[in-house]
């Protein structure tokens, strides 16, 4: 049994262009689906957040309309309740990557607020990428890649192929015109090669030890690809 590190947001809001706070956190499905896959495969999950705060769930991610109906929403909520690791996260600052066989970053708009500028998270990402540690990142989780910067100011992930939440999806979600910046744009500016699939459809990119997914629907297939690297 291997230990898998879940690096999760500690932010319960996303600051918009007008300075207002959009309530958010992590997206439930993006944590639940991979968690269930990893646990079913016999692996242990450890949750880490900046400062060790309990990661807040985006309440919108528990709504029926966000899950294709109430039955699926109830299933996700029940899965979330079983993730006891969420209630006792470790401090990201205390993480020793050598203790873990893989790293996973779920999304939600929370990472746009804190992990996008978190240097500790940036160092973990850079170390994982360069050491060959299997690394999975989904939806808005790739915002964390922006903090993985070399001494010369270039991004560690420049030139890497990734999937991430797209401008089209942010527009369709109704937040693109309110955002300070868009994830697809900022990653592209950092030199990351963003690959774009159909909006809301599962889309996963594997580039070496890096496995990324575009949106919530990509969470389960991403987990399956990450598990292949632990086999």
Short mmCIF file of C-alpha atoms in Angstrom, two decimals:
data_model
loop_
_atom_site.label_atom_id
_atom_site.label_comp_id
_atom_site.label_asym_id
_atom_site.label_seq_id
_atom_site.Cartn_x
_atom_site.Cartn_y
_atom_site.Cartn_z
CA UNK A 1 0.00 0.00 0.00
CA UNK A 2 1.35 3.39 -1.02
CA UNK A 3 0.67 6.81 0.48
CA UNK A 4 -0.84 9.41 -1.83
CA UNK A 5 -0.67 13.10 -0.94
CA UNK A 6 -3.78 15.18 -1.64
CA UNK A 7 -2.77 18.85 -1.75
CA UNK A 8 -5.95 20.86 -1.26
CA UNK A 9 -7.01 24.48 -1.05
CA UNK A 10 -7.61 26.18 2.25
CA UNK A 11 -9.47 29.08 0.63
CA UNK A 12 -13.23 29.42 1.03
CA UNK A 13 -13.51 32.28 -1.47
CA UNK A 14 -12.15 33.51 -4.79
CA UNK A 15 -11.50 37.25 -5.07
CA UNK A 16 -13.06 38.60 -8.27
CA UNK A 17 -11.95 41.56 -10.38
CA UNK A 18 -14.24 43.98 -8.52
CA UNK A 19 -12.84 42.90 -5.16
CA UNK A 20 -15.89 40.88 -4.16
CA UNK A 21 -15.55 37.36 -2.78
CA UNK A 22 -17.10 34.45 -4.64
CA UNK A 23 -17.74 31.59 -2.15
CA UNK A 24 -15.80 28.49 -3.17
CA UNK A 25 -13.38 25.84 -1.94
CA UNK A 26 -12.59 22.46 -3.49
CA UNK A 27 -14.96 20.77 -5.94
CA UNK A 28 -16.45 17.70 -4.27
CA UNK A 29 -16.42 15.26 -7.21
CA UNK A 30 -12.78 16.07 -7.94
CA UNK A 31 -11.79 14.91 -4.46
CA UNK A 32 -14.30 12.08 -3.99
CA UNK A 33 -13.84 10.19 -7.28
CA UNK A 34 -10.02 9.95 -7.07
CA UNK A 35 -10.15 9.24 -3.33
CA UNK A 36 -12.49 6.32 -3.88
CA UNK A 37 -10.33 4.97 -6.71
CA UNK A 38 -7.12 5.22 -4.67
CA UNK A 39 -8.63 3.68 -1.56
CA UNK A 40 -10.21 0.86 -3.58
CA UNK A 41 -6.75 0.11 -4.94
CA UNK A 42 -5.47 -0.22 -1.36
CA UNK A 43 -3.64 3.08 -1.04
CA UNK A 44 -3.59 5.47 1.90
CA UNK A 45 -4.52 9.13 1.39
CA UNK A 46 -3.07 12.04 3.37
CA UNK A 47 -4.59 15.51 2.96
CA UNK A 48 -2.37 18.58 3.22
CA UNK A 49 -3.38 22.25 3.09
CA UNK A 50 -1.58 25.56 3.61
CA UNK A 51 -1.35 25.99 7.37
CA UNK A 52 -3.16 22.71 7.96
CA UNK A 53 -6.62 24.31 7.78
CA UNK A 54 -9.59 22.04 7.07
CA UNK A 55 -10.25 22.31 3.31
CA UNK A 56 -13.64 23.92 2.61
CA UNK A 57 -15.95 22.28 0.09
CA UNK A 58 -17.56 24.47 -2.56
CA UNK A 59 -21.22 24.10 -1.59
CA UNK A 60 -22.19 24.56 -5.23
CA UNK A 61 -20.42 21.30 -6.03
CA UNK A 62 -22.93 19.43 -3.87
CA UNK A 63 -25.98 20.75 -5.73
CA UNK A 64 -28.09 18.45 -7.90
CA UNK A 65 -27.53 20.61 -10.99
CA UNK A 66 -23.76 20.28 -10.58
CA UNK A 67 -23.94 16.49 -10.45
CA UNK A 68 -26.44 15.57 -13.14
CA UNK A 69 -29.25 15.01 -10.66
CA UNK A 70 -30.01 14.55 -6.96
CA UNK A 71 -29.09 10.87 -6.87
CA UNK A 72 -25.53 11.54 -7.99
CA UNK A 73 -25.31 14.59 -5.72
CA UNK A 74 -26.29 12.40 -2.78
CA UNK A 75 -23.68 9.82 -3.78
CA UNK A 76 -20.95 12.48 -3.91
CA UNK A 77 -22.03 13.93 -0.57
CA UNK A 78 -21.96 10.47 1.01
CA UNK A 79 -18.48 9.88 -0.42
CA UNK A 80 -17.31 13.20 0.97
CA UNK A 81 -18.60 12.28 4.42
CA UNK A 82 -16.44 9.15 4.37
CA UNK A 83 -13.27 11.15 3.63
CA UNK A 84 -12.26 11.45 7.27
CA UNK A 85 -8.80 12.62 6.17
CA UNK A 86 -10.38 15.97 5.26
CA UNK A 87 -11.02 16.66 8.93
CA UNK A 88 -7.41 16.18 10.00
CA UNK A 89 -5.14 17.64 7.31
CA UNK A 90 -1.43 18.02 7.81
CA UNK A 91 0.36 21.31 7.26
CA UNK A 92 1.62 21.60 3.70
CA UNK A 93 4.72 23.23 5.15
CA UNK A 94 5.54 20.01 7.05
CA UNK A 95 5.23 17.64 4.07
CA UNK A 96 8.24 15.50 3.11
CA UNK A 97 7.58 14.40 -0.46
CA UNK A 98 9.82 11.37 0.05
CA UNK A 99 7.04 9.88 2.21
CA UNK A 100 4.61 9.70 -0.73
CA UNK A 101 4.33 7.58 -3.86
CA UNK A 102 2.13 10.07 -5.72
CA UNK A 103 0.66 13.56 -5.44
CA UNK A 104 -2.83 14.71 -6.42
CA UNK A 105 -4.37 18.20 -6.63
CA UNK A 106 -8.17 18.49 -6.91
CA UNK A 107 -9.70 21.69 -8.23
CA UNK A 108 -12.50 24.06 -7.45
CA UNK A 109 -11.92 27.82 -7.59
CA UNK A 110 -10.12 27.71 -4.22
CA UNK A 111 -6.68 26.97 -5.74
CA UNK A 112 -7.04 30.14 -7.83
CA UNK A 113 -6.98 32.07 -4.55
CA UNK A 114 -4.25 30.37 -2.50
CA UNK A 115 -2.30 27.59 -4.26
CA UNK A 116 -1.65 29.74 -7.33
CA UNK A 117 0.69 31.86 -5.19
CA UNK A 118 1.79 29.31 -2.58
CA UNK A 119 5.56 28.85 -2.79
CA UNK A 120 5.56 25.73 -0.59
CA UNK A 121 3.10 24.06 -2.95
CA UNK A 122 5.18 25.29 -5.87
CA UNK A 123 8.28 23.57 -4.47
CA UNK A 124 6.37 20.33 -3.92
CA UNK A 125 5.13 20.40 -7.51
CA UNK A 126 8.59 21.12 -8.89
CA UNK A 127 10.15 18.33 -6.82
CA UNK A 128 7.47 15.85 -7.84
CA UNK A 129 7.81 16.68 -11.52
CA UNK A 130 11.59 16.55 -11.54
CA UNK A 131 11.85 13.39 -9.40
CA UNK A 132 9.40 11.45 -11.56
CA UNK A 133 6.82 11.12 -8.78
CA UNK A 134 3.37 10.48 -10.33
CA UNK A 135 1.54 13.81 -10.22
CA UNK A 136 -2.17 14.30 -10.93
CA UNK A 137 -3.85 17.71 -11.21
CA UNK A 138 -7.43 18.39 -12.28
CA UNK A 139 -9.70 21.27 -13.38
CA UNK A 140 -8.69 24.48 -11.52
CA UNK A 141 -5.99 22.55 -9.66
CA UNK A 142 -3.44 23.51 -12.36
CA UNK A 143 -3.59 27.04 -10.95
CA UNK A 144 -1.07 25.67 -8.45
CA UNK A 145 1.40 25.12 -11.30
CA UNK A 146 1.77 28.91 -11.55
CA UNK A 147 3.67 28.93 -8.25
CA UNK A 148 6.27 26.40 -9.46
CA UNK A 149 8.86 28.91 -10.62
CA UNK A 150 12.59 28.50 -11.10
CA UNK A 151 15.17 30.98 -9.81
CA UNK A 152 15.32 32.59 -13.24
CA UNK A 153 11.57 33.25 -13.12
CA UNK A 154 10.56 30.62 -15.66
CA UNK A 155 7.88 28.07 -14.84
CA UNK A 156 8.92 24.49 -14.10
CA UNK A 157 6.00 23.24 -16.22
CA UNK A 158 6.82 25.37 -19.28
CA UNK A 159 6.65 23.15 -22.38
CA UNK A 160 4.63 20.47 -20.62
CA UNK A 161 1.30 19.37 -22.10
CA UNK A 162 -1.57 19.82 -19.65
CA UNK A 163 -5.35 19.84 -19.52
CA UNK A 164 -7.02 22.46 -17.33
CA UNK A 165 -10.34 24.26 -16.95
CA UNK A 166 -10.75 26.23 -20.16
CA UNK A 167 -11.82 29.77 -20.97
CA UNK A 168 -14.90 28.38 -22.69
CA UNK A 169 -15.90 26.44 -19.60
CA UNK A 170 -15.32 29.45 -17.33
CA UNK A 171 -17.49 31.52 -19.69
CA UNK A 172 -20.24 28.92 -19.69
CA UNK A 173 -20.03 28.75 -15.89
CA UNK A 174 -20.74 32.49 -15.84
CA UNK A 175 -17.57 33.69 -14.13
CA UNK A 176 -15.15 34.54 -16.95
CA UNK A 177 -16.18 38.19 -17.21
CA UNK A 178 -15.90 38.60 -13.42
CA UNK A 179 -12.47 37.01 -12.94
CA UNK A 180 -9.19 38.83 -12.40
CA UNK A 181 -7.57 36.29 -14.70
CA UNK A 182 -8.41 33.06 -16.48
CA UNK A 183 -6.55 29.83 -15.84
CA UNK A 184 -6.04 28.83 -19.48
CA UNK A 185 -4.62 32.28 -20.27
CA UNK A 186 -2.27 32.42 -17.29
CA UNK A 187 -0.90 28.92 -17.90
CA UNK A 188 -0.31 29.73 -21.56
CA UNK A 189 1.51 32.94 -20.58
CA UNK A 190 3.75 30.81 -18.31
CA UNK A 191 4.74 28.67 -21.29
CA UNK A 192 2.57 25.68 -20.41
CA UNK A 193 1.11 23.87 -23.43
CA UNK A 194 -2.62 23.78 -22.60
CA UNK A 195 -4.51 21.12 -24.54
CA UNK A 196 -8.24 21.74 -24.98
CA UNK A 197 -10.98 19.13 -25.14
CA UNK A 198 -14.74 19.49 -25.49
CA UNK A 199 -16.32 21.57 -22.72
CA UNK A 200 -17.42 19.49 -19.72
CA UNK A 201 -16.44 16.16 -21.34
CA UNK A 202 -13.76 13.94 -19.77
CA UNK A 203 -10.35 14.93 -21.10
CA UNK A 204 -7.05 13.70 -19.65
CA UNK A 205 -3.49 14.39 -20.80
CA UNK A 206 -0.54 12.22 -19.80
CA UNK A 207 2.89 13.81 -20.20
CA UNK A 208 5.52 11.65 -18.52
CA UNK A 209 4.76 11.47 -14.81
CA UNK A 210 2.30 14.38 -15.11
CA UNK A 211 -1.41 13.51 -15.49
CA UNK A 212 -3.89 16.36 -15.84
CA UNK A 213 -7.65 16.61 -16.37
CA UNK A 214 -9.77 19.43 -17.77
CA UNK A 215 -12.87 19.43 -15.60
CA UNK A 216 -14.86 17.55 -12.93
CA UNK A 217 -15.81 14.78 -15.38
CA UNK A 218 -12.09 14.13 -15.89
CA UNK A 219 -11.48 13.27 -12.22
CA UNK A 220 -12.22 9.53 -12.36
CA UNK A 221 -10.34 8.85 -15.64
CA UNK A 222 -7.39 10.88 -14.32
CA UNK A 223 -7.31 8.73 -11.19
CA UNK A 224 -7.29 5.61 -13.34
CA UNK A 225 -4.27 6.89 -15.28
CA UNK A 226 -2.45 7.87 -12.09
CA UNK A 227 -3.03 4.39 -10.65
CA UNK A 228 -1.35 2.86 -13.70
CA UNK A 229 1.82 4.66 -12.66
CA UNK A 230 1.66 3.06 -9.20
CA UNK A 231 1.14 -0.47 -10.49
#
